[in-house]
PDB file of C-alpha atoms and ligand atoms in Angstrom:
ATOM      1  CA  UNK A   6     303.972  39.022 152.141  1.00  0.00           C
ATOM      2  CA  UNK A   7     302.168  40.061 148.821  1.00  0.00           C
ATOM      3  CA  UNK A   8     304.589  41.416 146.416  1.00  0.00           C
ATOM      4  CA  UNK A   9     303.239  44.210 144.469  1.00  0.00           C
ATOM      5  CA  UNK A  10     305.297  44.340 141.170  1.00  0.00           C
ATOM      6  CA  UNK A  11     303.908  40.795 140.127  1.00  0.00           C
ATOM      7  CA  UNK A  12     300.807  38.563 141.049  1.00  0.00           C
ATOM      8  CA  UNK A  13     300.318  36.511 143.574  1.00  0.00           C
ATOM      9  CA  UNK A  14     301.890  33.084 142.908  1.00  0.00           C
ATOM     10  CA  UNK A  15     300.908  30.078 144.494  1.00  0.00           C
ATOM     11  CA  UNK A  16     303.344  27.020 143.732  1.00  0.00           C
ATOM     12  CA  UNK A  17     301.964  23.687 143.774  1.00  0.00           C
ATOM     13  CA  UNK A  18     304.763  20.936 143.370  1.00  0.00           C
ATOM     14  CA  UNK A  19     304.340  16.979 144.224  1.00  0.00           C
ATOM     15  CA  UNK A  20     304.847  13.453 142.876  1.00  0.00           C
ATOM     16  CA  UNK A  21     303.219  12.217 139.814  1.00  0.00           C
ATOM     17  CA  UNK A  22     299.485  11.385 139.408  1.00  0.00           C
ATOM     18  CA  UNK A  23     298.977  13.650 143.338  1.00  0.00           C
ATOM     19  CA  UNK A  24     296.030  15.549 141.450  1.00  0.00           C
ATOM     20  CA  UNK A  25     298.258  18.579 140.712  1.00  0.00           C
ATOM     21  CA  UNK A  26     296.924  19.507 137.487  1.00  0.00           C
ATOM     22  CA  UNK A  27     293.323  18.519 137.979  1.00  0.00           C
ATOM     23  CA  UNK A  28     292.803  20.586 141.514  1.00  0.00           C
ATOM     24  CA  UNK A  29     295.079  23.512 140.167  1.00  0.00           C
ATOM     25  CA  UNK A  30     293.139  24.053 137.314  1.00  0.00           C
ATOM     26  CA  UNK A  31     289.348  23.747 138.907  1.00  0.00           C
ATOM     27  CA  UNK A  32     290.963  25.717 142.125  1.00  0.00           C
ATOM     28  CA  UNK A  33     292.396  28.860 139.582  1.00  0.00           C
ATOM     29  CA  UNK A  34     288.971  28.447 137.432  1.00  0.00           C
ATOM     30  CA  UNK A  35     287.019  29.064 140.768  1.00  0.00           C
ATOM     31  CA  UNK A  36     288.889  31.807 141.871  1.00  0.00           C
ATOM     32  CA  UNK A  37     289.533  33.660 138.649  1.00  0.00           C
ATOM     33  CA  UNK A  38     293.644  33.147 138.186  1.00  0.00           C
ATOM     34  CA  UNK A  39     295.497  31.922 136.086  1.00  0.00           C
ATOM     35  CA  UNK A  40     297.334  28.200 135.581  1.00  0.00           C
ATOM     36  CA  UNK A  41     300.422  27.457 134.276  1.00  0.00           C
ATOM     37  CA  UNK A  42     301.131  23.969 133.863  1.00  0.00           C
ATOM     38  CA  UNK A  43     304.925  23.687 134.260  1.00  0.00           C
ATOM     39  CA  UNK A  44     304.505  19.834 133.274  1.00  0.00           C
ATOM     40  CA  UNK A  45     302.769  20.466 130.068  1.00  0.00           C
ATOM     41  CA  UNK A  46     305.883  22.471 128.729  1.00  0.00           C
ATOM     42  CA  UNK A  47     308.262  19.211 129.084  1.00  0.00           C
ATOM     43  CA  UNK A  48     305.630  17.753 127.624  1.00  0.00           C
ATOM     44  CA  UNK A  49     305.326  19.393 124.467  1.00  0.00           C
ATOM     45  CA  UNK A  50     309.463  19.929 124.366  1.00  0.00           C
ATOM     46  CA  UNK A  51     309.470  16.510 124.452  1.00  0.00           C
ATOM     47  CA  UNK A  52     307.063  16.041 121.729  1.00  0.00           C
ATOM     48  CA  UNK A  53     308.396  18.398 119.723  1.00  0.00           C
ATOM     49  CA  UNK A  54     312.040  16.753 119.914  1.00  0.00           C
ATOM     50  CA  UNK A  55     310.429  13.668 118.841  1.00  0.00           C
ATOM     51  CA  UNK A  56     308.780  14.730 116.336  1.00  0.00           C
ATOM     52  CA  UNK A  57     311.890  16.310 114.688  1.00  0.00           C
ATOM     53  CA  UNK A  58     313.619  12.766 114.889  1.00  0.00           C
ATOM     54  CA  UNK A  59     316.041  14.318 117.662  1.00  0.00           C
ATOM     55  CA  UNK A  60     317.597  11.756 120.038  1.00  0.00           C
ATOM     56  CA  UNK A  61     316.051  12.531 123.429  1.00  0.00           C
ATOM     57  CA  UNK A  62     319.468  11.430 125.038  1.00  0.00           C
ATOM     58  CA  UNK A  63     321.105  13.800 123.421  1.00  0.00           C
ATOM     59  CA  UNK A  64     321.090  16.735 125.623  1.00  0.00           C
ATOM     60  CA  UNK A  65     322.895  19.155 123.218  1.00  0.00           C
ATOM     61  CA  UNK A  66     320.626  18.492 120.193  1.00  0.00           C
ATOM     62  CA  UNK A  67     317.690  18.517 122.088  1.00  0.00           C
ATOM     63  CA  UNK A  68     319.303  22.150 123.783  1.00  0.00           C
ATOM     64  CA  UNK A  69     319.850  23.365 120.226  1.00  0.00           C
ATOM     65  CA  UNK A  70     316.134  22.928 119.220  1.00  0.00           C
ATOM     66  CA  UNK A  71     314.729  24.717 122.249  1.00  0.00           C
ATOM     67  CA  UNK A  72     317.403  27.488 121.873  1.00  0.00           C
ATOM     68  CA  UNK A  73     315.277  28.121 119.079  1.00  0.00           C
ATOM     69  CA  UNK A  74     311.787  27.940 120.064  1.00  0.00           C
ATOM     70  CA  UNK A  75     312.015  28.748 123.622  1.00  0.00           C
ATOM     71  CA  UNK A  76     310.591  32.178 122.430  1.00  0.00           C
ATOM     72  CA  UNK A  77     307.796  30.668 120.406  1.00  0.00           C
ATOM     73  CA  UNK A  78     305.852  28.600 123.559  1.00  0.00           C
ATOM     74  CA  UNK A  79     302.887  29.940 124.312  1.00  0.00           C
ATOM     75  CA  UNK A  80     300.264  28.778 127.145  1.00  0.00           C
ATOM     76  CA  UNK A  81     296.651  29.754 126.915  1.00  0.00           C
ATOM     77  CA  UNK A  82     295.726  30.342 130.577  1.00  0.00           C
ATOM     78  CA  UNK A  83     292.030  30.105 130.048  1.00  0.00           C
ATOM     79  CA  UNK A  84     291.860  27.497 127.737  1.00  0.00           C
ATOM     80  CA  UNK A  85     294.657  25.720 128.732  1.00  0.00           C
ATOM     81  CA  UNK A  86     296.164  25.073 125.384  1.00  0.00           C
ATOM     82  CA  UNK A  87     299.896  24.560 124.760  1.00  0.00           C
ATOM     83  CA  UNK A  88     301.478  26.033 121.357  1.00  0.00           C
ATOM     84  CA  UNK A  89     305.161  25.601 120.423  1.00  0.00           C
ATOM     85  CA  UNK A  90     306.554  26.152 117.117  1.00  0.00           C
ATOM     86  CA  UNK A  91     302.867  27.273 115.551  1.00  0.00           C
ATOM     87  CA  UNK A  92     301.135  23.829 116.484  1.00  0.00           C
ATOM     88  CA  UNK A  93     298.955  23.561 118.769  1.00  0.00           C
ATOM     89  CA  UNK A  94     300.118  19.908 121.315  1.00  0.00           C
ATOM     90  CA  UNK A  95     297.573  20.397 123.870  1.00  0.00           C
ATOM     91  CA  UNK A  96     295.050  17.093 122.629  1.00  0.00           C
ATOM     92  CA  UNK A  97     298.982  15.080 122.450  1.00  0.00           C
ATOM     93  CA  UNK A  98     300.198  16.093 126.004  1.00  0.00           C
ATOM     94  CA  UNK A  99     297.970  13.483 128.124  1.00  0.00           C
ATOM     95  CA  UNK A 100     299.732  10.809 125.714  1.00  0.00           C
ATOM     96  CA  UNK A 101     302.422   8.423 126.993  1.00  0.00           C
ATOM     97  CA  UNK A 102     304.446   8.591 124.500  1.00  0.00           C
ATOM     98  CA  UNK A 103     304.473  12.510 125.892  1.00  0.00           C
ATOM     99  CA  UNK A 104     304.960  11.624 129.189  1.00  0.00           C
ATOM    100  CA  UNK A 105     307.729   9.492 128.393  1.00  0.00           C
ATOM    101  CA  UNK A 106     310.013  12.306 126.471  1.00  0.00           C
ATOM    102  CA  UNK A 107     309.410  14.598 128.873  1.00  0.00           C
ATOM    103  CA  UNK A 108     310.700  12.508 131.770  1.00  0.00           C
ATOM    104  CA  UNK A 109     314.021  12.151 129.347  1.00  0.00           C
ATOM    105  CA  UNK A 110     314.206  15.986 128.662  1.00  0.00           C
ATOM    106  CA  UNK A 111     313.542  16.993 132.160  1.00  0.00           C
ATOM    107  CA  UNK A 112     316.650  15.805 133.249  1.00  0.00           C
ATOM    108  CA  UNK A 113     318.968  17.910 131.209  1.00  0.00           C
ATOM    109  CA  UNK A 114     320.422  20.967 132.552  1.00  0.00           C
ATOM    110  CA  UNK A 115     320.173  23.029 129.317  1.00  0.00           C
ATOM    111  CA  UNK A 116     316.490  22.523 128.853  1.00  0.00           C
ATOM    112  CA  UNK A 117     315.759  23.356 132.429  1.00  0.00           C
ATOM    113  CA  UNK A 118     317.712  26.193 132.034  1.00  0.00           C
ATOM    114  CA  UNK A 119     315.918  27.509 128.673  1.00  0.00           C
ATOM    115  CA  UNK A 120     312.411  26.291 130.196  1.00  0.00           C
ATOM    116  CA  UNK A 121     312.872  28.563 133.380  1.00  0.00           C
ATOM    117  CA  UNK A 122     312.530  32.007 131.899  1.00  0.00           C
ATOM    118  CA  UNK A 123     309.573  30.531 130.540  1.00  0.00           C
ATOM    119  CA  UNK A 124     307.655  29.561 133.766  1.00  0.00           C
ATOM    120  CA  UNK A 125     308.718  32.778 135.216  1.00  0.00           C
ATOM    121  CA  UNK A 126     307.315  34.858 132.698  1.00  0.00           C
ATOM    122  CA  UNK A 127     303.825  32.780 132.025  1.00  0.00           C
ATOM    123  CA  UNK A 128     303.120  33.102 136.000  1.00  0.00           C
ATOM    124  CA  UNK A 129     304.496  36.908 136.460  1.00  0.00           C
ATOM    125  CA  UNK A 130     302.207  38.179 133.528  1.00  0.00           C
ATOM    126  CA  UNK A 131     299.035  36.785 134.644  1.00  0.00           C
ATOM    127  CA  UNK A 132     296.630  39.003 134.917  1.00  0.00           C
ATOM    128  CA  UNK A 133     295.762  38.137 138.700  1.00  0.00           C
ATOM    129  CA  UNK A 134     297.148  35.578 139.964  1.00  0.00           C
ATOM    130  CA  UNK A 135     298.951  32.365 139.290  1.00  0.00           C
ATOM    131  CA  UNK A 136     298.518  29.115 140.304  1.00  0.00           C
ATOM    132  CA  UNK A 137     301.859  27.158 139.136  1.00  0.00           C
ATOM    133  CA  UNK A 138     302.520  23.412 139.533  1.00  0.00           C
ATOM    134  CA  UNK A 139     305.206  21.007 138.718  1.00  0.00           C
ATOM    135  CA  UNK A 140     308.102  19.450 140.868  1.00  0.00           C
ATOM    136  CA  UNK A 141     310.397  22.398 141.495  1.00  0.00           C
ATOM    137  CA  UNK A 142     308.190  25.561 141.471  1.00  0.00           C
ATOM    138  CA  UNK A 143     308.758  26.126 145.354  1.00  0.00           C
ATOM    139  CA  UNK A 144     312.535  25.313 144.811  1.00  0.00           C
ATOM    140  CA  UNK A 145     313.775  26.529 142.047  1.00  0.00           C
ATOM    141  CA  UNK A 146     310.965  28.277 139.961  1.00  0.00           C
ATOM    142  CA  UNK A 147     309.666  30.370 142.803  1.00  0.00           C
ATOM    143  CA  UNK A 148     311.434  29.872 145.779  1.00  0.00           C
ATOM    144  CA  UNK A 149     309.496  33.248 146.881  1.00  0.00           C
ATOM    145  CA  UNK A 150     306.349  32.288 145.915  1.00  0.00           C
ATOM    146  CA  UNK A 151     303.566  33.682 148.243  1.00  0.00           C
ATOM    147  CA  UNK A 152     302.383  30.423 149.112  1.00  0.00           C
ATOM    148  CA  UNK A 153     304.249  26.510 148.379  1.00  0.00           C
ATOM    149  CA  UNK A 154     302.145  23.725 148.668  1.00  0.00           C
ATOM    150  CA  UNK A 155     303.409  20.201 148.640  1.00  0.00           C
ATOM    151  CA  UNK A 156     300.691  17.920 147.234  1.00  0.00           C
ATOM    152  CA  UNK A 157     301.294  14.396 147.814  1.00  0.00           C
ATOM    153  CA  UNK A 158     298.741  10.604 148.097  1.00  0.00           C
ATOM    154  CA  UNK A 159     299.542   7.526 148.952  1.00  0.00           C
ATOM    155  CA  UNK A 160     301.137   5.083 145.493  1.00  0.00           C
ATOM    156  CA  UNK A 161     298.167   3.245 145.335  1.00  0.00           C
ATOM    157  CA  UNK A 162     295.585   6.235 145.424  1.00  0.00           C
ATOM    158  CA  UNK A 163     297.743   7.451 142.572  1.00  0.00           C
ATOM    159  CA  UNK A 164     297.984   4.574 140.805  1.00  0.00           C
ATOM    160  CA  UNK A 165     294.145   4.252 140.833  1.00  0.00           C
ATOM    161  CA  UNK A 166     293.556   7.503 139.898  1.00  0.00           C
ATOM    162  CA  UNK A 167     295.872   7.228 136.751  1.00  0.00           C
ATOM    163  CA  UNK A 168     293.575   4.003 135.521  1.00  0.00           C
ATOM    164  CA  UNK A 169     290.439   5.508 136.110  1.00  0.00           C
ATOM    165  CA  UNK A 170     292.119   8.493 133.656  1.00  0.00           C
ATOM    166  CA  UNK A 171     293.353   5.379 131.339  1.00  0.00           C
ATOM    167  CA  UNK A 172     290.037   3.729 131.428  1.00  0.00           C
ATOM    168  CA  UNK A 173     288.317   6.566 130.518  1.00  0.00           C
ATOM    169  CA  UNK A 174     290.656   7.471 127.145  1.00  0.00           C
ATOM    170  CA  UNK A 175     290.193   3.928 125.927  1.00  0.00           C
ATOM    171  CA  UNK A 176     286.127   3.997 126.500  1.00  0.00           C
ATOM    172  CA  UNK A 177     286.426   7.168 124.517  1.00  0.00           C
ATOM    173  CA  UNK A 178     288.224   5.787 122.094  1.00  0.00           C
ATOM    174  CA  UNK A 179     285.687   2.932 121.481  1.00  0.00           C
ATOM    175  CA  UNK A 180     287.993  -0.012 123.659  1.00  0.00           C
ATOM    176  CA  UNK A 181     287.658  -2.347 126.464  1.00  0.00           C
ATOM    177  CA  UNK A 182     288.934  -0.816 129.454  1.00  0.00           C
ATOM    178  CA  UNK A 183     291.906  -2.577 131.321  1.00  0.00           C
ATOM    179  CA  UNK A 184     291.281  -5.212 133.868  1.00  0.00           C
ATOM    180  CA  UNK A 185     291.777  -3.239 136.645  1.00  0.00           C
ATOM    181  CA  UNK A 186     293.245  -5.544 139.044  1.00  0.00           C
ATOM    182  CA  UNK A 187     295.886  -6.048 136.624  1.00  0.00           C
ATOM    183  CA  UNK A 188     296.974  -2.800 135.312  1.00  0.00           C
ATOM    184  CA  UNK A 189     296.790  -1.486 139.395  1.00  0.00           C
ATOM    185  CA  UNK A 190     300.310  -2.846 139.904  1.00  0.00           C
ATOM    186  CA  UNK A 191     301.344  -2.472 136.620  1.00  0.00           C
ATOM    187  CA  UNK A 192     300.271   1.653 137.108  1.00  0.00           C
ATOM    188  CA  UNK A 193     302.165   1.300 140.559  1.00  0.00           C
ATOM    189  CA  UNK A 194     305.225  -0.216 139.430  1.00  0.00           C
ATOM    190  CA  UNK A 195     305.409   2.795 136.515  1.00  0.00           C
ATOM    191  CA  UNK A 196     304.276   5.672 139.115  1.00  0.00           C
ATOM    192  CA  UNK A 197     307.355   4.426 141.363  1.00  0.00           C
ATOM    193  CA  UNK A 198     309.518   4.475 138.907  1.00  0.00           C
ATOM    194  CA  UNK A 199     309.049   8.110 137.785  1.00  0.00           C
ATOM    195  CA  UNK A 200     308.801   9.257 141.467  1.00  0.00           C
ATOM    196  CA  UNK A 201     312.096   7.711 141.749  1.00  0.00           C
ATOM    197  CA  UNK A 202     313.248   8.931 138.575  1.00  0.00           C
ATOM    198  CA  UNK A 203     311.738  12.703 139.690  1.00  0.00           C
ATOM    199  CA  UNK A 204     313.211  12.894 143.109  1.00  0.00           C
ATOM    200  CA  UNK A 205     316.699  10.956 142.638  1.00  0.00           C
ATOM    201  CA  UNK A 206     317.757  13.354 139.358  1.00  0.00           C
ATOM    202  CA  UNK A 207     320.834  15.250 139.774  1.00  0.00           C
ATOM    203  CA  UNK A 208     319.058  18.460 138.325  1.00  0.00           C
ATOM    204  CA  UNK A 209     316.141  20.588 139.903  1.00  0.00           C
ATOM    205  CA  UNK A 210     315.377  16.586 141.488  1.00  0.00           C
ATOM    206  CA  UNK A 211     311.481  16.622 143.601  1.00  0.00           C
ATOM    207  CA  UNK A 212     311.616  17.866 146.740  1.00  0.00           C
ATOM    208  CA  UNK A 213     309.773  19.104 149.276  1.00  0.00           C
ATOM    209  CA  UNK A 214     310.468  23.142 150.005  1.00  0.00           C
ATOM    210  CA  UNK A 215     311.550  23.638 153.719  1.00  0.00           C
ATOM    211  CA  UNK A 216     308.570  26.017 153.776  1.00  0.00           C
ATOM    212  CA  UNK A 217     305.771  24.414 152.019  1.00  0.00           C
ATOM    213  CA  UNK A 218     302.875  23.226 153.348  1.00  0.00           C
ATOM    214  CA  UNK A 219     302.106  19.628 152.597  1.00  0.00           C
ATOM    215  CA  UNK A 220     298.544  18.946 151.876  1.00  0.00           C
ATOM    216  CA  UNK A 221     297.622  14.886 151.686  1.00  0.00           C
ATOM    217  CA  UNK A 222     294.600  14.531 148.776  1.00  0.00           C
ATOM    218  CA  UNK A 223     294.700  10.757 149.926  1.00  0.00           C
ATOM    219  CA  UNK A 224     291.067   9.911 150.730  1.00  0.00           C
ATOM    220  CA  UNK A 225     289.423  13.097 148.958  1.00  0.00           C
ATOM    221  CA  UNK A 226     287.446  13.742 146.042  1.00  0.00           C
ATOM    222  CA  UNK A 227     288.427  16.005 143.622  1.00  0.00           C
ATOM    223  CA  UNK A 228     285.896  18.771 144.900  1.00  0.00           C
ATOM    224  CA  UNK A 229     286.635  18.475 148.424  1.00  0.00           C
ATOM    225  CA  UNK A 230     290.439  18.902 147.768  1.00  0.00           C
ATOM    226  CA  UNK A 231     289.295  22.106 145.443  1.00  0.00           C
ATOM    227  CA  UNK A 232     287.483  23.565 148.938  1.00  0.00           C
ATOM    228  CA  UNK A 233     290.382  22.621 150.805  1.00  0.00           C
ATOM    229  CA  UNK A 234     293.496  24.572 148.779  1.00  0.00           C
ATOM    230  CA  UNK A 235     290.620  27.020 148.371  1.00  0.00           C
ATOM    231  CA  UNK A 236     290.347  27.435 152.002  1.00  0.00           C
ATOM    232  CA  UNK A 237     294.479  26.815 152.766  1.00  0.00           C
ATOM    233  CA  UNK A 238     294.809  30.137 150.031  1.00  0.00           C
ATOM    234  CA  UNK A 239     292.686  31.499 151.832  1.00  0.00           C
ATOM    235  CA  UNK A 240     293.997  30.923 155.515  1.00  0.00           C
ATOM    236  CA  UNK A 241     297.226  32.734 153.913  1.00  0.00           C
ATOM    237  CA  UNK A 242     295.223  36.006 153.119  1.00  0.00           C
ATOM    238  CA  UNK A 243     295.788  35.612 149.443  1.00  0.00           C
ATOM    239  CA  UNK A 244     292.291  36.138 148.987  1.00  0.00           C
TER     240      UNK A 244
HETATM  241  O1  LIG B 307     303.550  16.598 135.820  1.00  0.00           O
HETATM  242  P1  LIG B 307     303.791  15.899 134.506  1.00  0.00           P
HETATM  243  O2  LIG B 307     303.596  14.405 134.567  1.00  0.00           O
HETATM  244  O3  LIG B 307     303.009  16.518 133.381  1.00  0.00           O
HETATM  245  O4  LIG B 307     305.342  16.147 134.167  1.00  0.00           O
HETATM  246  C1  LIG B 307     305.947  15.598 133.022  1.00  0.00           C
HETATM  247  C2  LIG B 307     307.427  15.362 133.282  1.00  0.00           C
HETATM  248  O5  LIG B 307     308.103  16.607 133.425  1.00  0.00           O
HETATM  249  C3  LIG B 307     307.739  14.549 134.536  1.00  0.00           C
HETATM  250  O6  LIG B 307     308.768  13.612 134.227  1.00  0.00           O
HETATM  251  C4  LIG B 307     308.280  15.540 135.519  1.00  0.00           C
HETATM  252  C5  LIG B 307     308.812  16.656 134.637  1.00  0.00           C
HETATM  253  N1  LIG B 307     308.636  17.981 135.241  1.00  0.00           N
HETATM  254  C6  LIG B 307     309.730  18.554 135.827  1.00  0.00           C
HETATM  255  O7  LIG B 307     310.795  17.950 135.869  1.00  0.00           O
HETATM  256  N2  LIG B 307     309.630  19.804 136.360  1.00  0.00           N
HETATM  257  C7  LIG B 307     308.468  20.469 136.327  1.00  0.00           C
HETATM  258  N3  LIG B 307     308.400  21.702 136.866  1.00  0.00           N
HETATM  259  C8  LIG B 307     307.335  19.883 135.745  1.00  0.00           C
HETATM  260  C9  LIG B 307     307.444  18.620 135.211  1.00  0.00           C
END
């Protein structure tokens, strides 16, 4: 059922490196919404912690600095640019060392709390509608979202994908890329430990909603799983 005082919100939640981020955004480019990269925000809180020399363990420091900026994120829908604080983070954000604070921060009760408000309001003031993704949109985020889609592949699919996005940064950046039978398990062993990390934490942990659909992107390319959310939208009469 379509509710009419906000947009249409489509939550897209799933282990790491399931091609979350790189379908939503083509999928809400193709239809003309909007994307909200839930992910991106722990990111940049992370980051931003960091950067201030703030212990990421320390859950009350690192609540104290979002108290303050919580007001002062800002997502660029179209461009899909993160600002927090008056900086832009956006070309940091694919880092590891970003991925790695935000997997610390995520876990604390007081920044979930703080970042919720935020998620809310990004997707509800879309102009059409929203395409959200991240690991408890469906749960927590948006447990009435119009549609919840649980986007999973298999570890090693991941795990490839993720090199092939490594491989690519360190061409760009003028180095070798990795020896690929190498770094696979390596990639593996890290994407395991997140998922586990994800789905065993006692806040907001990854979890499949009892009413999502679960859509496999094992053994697809990126366009044909961009035709197939397309069509499952679609199917739902969202469109
Ligand atoms: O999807 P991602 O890799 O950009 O997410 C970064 C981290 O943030 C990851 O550890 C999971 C966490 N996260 C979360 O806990 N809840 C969300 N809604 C989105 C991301």
């Amino acid at each position: 059922m379509t509710d009419r005082k906000r947009p249409i919100i489509v939550a897209v939640d799933g282990p790491a490196g399931s091609g979350k981020s790189t379908i939503c955004s083509e999928v809400s480019a193709k239809i003309g919404w909007s994307y909200v990269n839930t992910g991106a925000l722990y990111r940049g809180v992370g980051l931003l912690a960091r950067d201030r020399g703030i212990d990421l363990e320390d859950e009350s420091a690192v609540g104290a600095m979002l108290e303050k900026l919580a007001g002062d994120i800002r997502w660029d829908y179209n461009h899909h640019q993160l600002y927090c604080g008056g900086e832009n983070l956006t070309l940091r954000l694919g880092t590891a060392e970003a991925g790695n604070a935000a997997s610390f921060i995520a876990k604390q009760q007081k920044v979930r709390q703080l970042l919720l408000p935020v998620q809310r309001n990004l997707a509800i003031n879309a102009p059409k509608g929203a395409m959200v993704d991240g690991r408890d949109i469906g749960t927590v985020v948006f447990p009435d979202a119009n549609l919840k889609v649980f986007m999973t592949a298999n570890l090693e699919e991941r795990a490839r994908r993720r090199l092939k996005q490594l491989d690519a940064k360190a061409l760009a950046h003028g180095n070798d890329a990795a020896d690929a039978r190498d770094s696979l398990s390596a990639v593996m062993d890290d994407i395991s430990r997140r998922d586990n990390q994800d789905s065993k934490r006692g806040e907001a942990p990854l979890r499949k909603a009892d009413d999502a659909v679960e859509f496999d992107t094992s053994g697809y390319s990126q366009s044909e799983a961009v035709d197939a959310l397309i069509a499952l939208i679609r199917s739902h009469g969202l469109l």
